[in-house]
Tab-separated table of C-alpha atoms in Angstrom:
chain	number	residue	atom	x	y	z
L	347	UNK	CA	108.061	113.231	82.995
L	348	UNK	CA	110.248	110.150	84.725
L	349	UNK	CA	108.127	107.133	84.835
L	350	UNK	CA	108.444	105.537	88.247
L	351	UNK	CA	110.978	102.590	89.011
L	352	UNK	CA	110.115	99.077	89.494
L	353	UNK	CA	109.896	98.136	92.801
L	354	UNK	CA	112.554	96.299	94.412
L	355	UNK	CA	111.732	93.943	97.645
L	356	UNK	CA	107.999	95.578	97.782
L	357	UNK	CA	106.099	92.892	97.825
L	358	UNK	CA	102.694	95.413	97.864
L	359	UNK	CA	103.662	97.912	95.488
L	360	UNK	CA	104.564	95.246	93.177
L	361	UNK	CA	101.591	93.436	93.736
L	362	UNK	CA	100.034	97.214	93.019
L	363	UNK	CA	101.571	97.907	89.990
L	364	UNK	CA	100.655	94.673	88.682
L	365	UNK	CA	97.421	94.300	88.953
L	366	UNK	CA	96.803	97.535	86.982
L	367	UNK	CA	98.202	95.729	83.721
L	368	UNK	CA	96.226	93.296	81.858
L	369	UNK	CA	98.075	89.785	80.988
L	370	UNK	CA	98.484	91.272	77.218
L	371	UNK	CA	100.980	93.541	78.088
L	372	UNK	CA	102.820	91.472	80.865
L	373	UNK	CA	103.108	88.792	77.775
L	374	UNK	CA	104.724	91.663	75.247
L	375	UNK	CA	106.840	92.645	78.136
L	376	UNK	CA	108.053	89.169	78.689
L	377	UNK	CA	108.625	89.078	74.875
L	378	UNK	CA	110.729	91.708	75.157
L	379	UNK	CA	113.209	89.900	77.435
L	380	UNK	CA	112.880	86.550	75.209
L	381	UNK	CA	112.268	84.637	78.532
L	382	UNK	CA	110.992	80.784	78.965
L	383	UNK	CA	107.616	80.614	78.050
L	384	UNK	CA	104.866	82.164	80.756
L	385	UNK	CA	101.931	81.660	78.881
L	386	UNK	CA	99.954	78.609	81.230
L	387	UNK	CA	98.370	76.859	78.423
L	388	UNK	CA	95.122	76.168	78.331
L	389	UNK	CA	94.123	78.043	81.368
L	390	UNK	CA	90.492	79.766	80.679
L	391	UNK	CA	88.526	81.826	82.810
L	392	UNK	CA	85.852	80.464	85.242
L	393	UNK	CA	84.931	83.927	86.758
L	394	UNK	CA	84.981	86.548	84.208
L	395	UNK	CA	85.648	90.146	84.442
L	396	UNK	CA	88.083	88.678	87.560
L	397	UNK	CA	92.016	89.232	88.554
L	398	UNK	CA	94.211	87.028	90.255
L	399	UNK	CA	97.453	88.591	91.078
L	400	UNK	CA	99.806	87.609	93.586
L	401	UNK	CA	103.182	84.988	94.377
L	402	UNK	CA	102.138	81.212	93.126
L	403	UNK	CA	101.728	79.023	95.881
L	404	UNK	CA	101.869	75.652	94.373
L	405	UNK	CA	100.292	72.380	94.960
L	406	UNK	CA	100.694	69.309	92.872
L	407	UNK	CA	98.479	66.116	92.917
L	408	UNK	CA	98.805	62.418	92.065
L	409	UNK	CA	96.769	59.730	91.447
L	410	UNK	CA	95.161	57.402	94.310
L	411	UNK	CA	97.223	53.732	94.608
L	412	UNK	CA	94.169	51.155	93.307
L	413	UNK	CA	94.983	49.044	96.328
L	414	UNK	CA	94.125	52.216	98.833
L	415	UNK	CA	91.460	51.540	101.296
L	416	UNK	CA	89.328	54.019	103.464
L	417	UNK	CA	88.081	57.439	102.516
L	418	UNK	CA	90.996	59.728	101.097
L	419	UNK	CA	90.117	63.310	100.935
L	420	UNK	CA	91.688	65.359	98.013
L	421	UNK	CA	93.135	67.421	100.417
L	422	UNK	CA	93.758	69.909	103.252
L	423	UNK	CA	96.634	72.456	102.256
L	424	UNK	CA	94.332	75.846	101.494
L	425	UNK	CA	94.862	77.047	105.401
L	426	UNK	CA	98.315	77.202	104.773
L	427	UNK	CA	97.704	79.496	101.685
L	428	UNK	CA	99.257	82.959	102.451
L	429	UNK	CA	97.179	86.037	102.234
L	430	UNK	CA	97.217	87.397	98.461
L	431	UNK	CA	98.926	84.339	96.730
L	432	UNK	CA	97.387	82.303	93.857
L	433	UNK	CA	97.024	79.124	94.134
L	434	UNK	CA	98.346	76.718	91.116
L	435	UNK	CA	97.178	73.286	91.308
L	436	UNK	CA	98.705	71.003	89.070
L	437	UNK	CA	96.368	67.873	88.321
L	438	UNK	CA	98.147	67.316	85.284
L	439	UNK	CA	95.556	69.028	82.960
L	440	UNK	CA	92.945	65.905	83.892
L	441	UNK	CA	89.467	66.364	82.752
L	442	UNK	CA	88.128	63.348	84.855
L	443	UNK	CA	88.179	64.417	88.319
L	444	UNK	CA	88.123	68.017	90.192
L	445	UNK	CA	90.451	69.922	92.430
L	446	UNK	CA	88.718	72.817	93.369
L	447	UNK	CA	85.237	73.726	94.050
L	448	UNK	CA	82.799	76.269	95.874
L	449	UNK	CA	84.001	75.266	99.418
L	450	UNK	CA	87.968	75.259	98.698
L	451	UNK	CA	86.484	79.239	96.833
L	452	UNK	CA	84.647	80.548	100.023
L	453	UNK	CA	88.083	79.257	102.630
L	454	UNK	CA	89.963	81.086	100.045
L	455	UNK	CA	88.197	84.066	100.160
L	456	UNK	CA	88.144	84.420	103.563
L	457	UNK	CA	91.494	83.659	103.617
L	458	UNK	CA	92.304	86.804	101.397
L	459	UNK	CA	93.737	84.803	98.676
L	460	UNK	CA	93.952	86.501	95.590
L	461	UNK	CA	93.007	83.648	93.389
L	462	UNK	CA	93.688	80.131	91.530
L	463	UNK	CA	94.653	78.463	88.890
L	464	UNK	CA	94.029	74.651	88.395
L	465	UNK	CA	95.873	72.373	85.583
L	466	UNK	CA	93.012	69.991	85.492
L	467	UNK	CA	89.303	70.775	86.240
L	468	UNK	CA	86.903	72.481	88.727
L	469	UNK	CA	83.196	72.292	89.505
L	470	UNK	CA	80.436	74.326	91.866
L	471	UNK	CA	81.476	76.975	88.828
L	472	UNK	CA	78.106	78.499	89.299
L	473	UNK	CA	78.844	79.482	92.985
L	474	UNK	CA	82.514	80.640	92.750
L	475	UNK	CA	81.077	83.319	90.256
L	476	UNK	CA	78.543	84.673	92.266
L	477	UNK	CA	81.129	85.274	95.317
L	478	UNK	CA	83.261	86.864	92.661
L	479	UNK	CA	85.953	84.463	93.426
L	480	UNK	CA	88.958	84.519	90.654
L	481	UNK	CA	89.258	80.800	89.392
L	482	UNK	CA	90.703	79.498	86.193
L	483	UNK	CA	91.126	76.368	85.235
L	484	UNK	CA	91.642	73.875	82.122
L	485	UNK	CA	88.533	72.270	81.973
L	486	UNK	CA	85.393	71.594	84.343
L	487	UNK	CA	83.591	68.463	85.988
L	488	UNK	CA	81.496	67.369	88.619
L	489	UNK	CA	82.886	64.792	89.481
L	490	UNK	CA	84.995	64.909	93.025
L	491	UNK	CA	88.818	64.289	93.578
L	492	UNK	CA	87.756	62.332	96.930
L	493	UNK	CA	89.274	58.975	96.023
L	494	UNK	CA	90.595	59.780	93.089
L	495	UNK	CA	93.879	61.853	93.829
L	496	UNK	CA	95.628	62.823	96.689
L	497	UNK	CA	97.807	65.952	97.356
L	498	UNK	CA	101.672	64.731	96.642
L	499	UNK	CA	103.360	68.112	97.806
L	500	UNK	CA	103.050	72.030	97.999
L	501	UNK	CA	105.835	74.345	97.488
L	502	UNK	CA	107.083	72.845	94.315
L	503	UNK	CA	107.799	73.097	90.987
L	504	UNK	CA	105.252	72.362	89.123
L	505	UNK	CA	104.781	71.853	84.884
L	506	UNK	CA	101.540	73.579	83.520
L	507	UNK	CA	101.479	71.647	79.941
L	508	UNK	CA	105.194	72.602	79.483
L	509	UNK	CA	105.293	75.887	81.557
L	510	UNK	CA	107.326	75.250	84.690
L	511	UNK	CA	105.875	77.853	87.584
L	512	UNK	CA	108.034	77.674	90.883
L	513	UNK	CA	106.795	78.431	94.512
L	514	UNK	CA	106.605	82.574	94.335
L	515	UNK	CA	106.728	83.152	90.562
L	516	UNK	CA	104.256	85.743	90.297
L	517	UNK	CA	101.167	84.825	88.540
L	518	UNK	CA	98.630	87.049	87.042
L	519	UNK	CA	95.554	85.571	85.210
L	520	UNK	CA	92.409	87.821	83.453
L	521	UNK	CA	89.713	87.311	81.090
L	522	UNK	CA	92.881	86.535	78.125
L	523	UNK	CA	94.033	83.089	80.682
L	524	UNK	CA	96.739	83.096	82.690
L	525	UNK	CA	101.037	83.698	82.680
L	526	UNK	CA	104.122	83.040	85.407
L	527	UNK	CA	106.470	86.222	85.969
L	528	UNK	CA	109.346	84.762	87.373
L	529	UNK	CA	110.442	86.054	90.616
L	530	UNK	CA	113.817	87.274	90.070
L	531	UNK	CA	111.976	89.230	86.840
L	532	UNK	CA	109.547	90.499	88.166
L	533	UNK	CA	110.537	94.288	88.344
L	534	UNK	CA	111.708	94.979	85.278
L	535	UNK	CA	108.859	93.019	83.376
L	536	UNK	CA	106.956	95.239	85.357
L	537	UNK	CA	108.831	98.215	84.338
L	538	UNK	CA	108.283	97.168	80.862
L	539	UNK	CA	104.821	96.144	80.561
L	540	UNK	CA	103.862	99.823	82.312
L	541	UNK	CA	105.666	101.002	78.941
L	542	UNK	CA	103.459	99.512	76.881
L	543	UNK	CA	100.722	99.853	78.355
L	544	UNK	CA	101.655	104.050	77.901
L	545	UNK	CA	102.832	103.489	74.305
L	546	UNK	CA	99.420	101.668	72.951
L	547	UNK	CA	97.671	104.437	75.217
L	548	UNK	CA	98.951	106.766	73.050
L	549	UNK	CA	98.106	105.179	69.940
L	550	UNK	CA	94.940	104.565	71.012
L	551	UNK	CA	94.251	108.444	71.890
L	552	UNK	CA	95.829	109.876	68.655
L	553	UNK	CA	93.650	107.250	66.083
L	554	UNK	CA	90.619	108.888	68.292
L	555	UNK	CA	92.134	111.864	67.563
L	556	UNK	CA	91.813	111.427	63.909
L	557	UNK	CA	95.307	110.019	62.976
L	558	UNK	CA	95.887	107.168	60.864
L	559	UNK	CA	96.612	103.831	62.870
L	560	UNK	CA	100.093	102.940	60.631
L	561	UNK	CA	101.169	106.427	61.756
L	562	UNK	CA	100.583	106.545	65.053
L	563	UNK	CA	102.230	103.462	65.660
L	564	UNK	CA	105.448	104.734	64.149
L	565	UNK	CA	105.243	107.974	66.269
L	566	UNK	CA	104.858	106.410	69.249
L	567	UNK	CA	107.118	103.365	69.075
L	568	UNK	CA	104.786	100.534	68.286
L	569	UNK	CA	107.733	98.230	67.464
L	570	UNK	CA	109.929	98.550	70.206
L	571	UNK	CA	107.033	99.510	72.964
L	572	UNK	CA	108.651	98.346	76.032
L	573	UNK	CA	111.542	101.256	75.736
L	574	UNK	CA	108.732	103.940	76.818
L	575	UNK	CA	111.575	105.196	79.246
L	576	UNK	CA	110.750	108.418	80.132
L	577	UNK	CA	106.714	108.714	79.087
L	578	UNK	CA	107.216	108.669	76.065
L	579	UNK	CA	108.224	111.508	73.411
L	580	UNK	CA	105.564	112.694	70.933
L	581	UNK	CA	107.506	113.516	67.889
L	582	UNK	CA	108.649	109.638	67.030
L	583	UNK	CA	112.392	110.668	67.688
């Protein structure tokens, strides 16, 4: 059996491929190349049971100047959001004031994005998980970003408590929270994390079967998981 390649330059196949993988195995993959961190810390799950999987498109706030005057809206960026990114807002973690809520979730959806993630908080929870909208975020509030913050750019790097995530890193966030794939790795993390996700397949399967756990694991590779090449032999060799 030859276990398919990563993609290269297929933006849908990747996207695919992904989203068949839970973040657990994309994080043991990553491992596995001793890369940055791409853990986003702190993110939890608004919507459970939900996937976001797609490039990042980033946005990144700042705080209002005291001495503004007039209305200033939090922002209007999310119709320039590509079709099956995730949006990562970077409010730098704040608990105060929100950056997302149940009207910025229904645009979105329309929109075909695939999700987002917000450093800082969200509100209208209640209504982005009955549309089944993908949101995770580090905390929740209802109180508004309207003259609070303002949008300072899109499209840039942005620091999720310590976990840089550039414009098009992929991002792929479940019930476990949320990770960054960087671009230029995404294929053969891919190619990796479909390895382990075979190898603890097959553990699982033969401890149904009746074997012990500690031996399964050293038939099938537990240690070094990611080098599932070829589907895997069965004999441990």
């Amino acid at each position: 059996m030859t276990t398919a390649t990563a993609p290269s330059g297929d933006t849908g196949e990747l996207r695919r491929r992904l989203a068949r993988l839970d973040t657990a195995a994309l994080s043991d993959a990553m491992d596995s190349l001793r890369t940055p961190p791409c853990v986003l810390p702190g993110i939890r799950p608004r919507t459970p049971g939900t996937l976001a999987c797609g490039p990042a498109f980033t946005v990144r706030y700042r705080p209002l100047d005291p001495d503004a005057r007039g209305f200033r809206n939090a922002a209007d960026y999310i119709d320039e959001v590509p079709a099956g990114s995730v949006v990562v807002v970077d409010n730098g973690g704040s608990l105060t004031c929100t950056n997302w809520g149940s009207l910025l979730s229904s645009v979105a959806l329309h929109r075909g994005v695939s999700g987002t993630v917000v450093h800082g908080s969200v509100r209208d929870v209640a209504e982005s998980r009955a549309a089944g909208y993908p949101l995770f975020s580090t905390g929740v509030t209802m109180v508004s970003g309207k003259n609070r913050v303002v949008l300072d750019r899109t499209g840039v790097s942005v620091d999720v408590a310590g976990t840089t995530v550039d414009p098009g890193d992929w991002i792929v966030a479940d019930d476990n929270g949320a990770l960054r794939v960087p671009a230029a790795l995404a294929g053969e993390v891919l190619r990796r994390a479909e390895a382990v996700d075979r190898t603890e397949a097959r553990i699982r399967a033969a401890v149904l079967d009746g074997s012990r756990l500690d031996g399964a694991r050293a038939r099938f590779g537990y240690a070094r998981p990611w080098e599932d090449e070829d589907g895997g032999r069965h004999d441990g060799r």
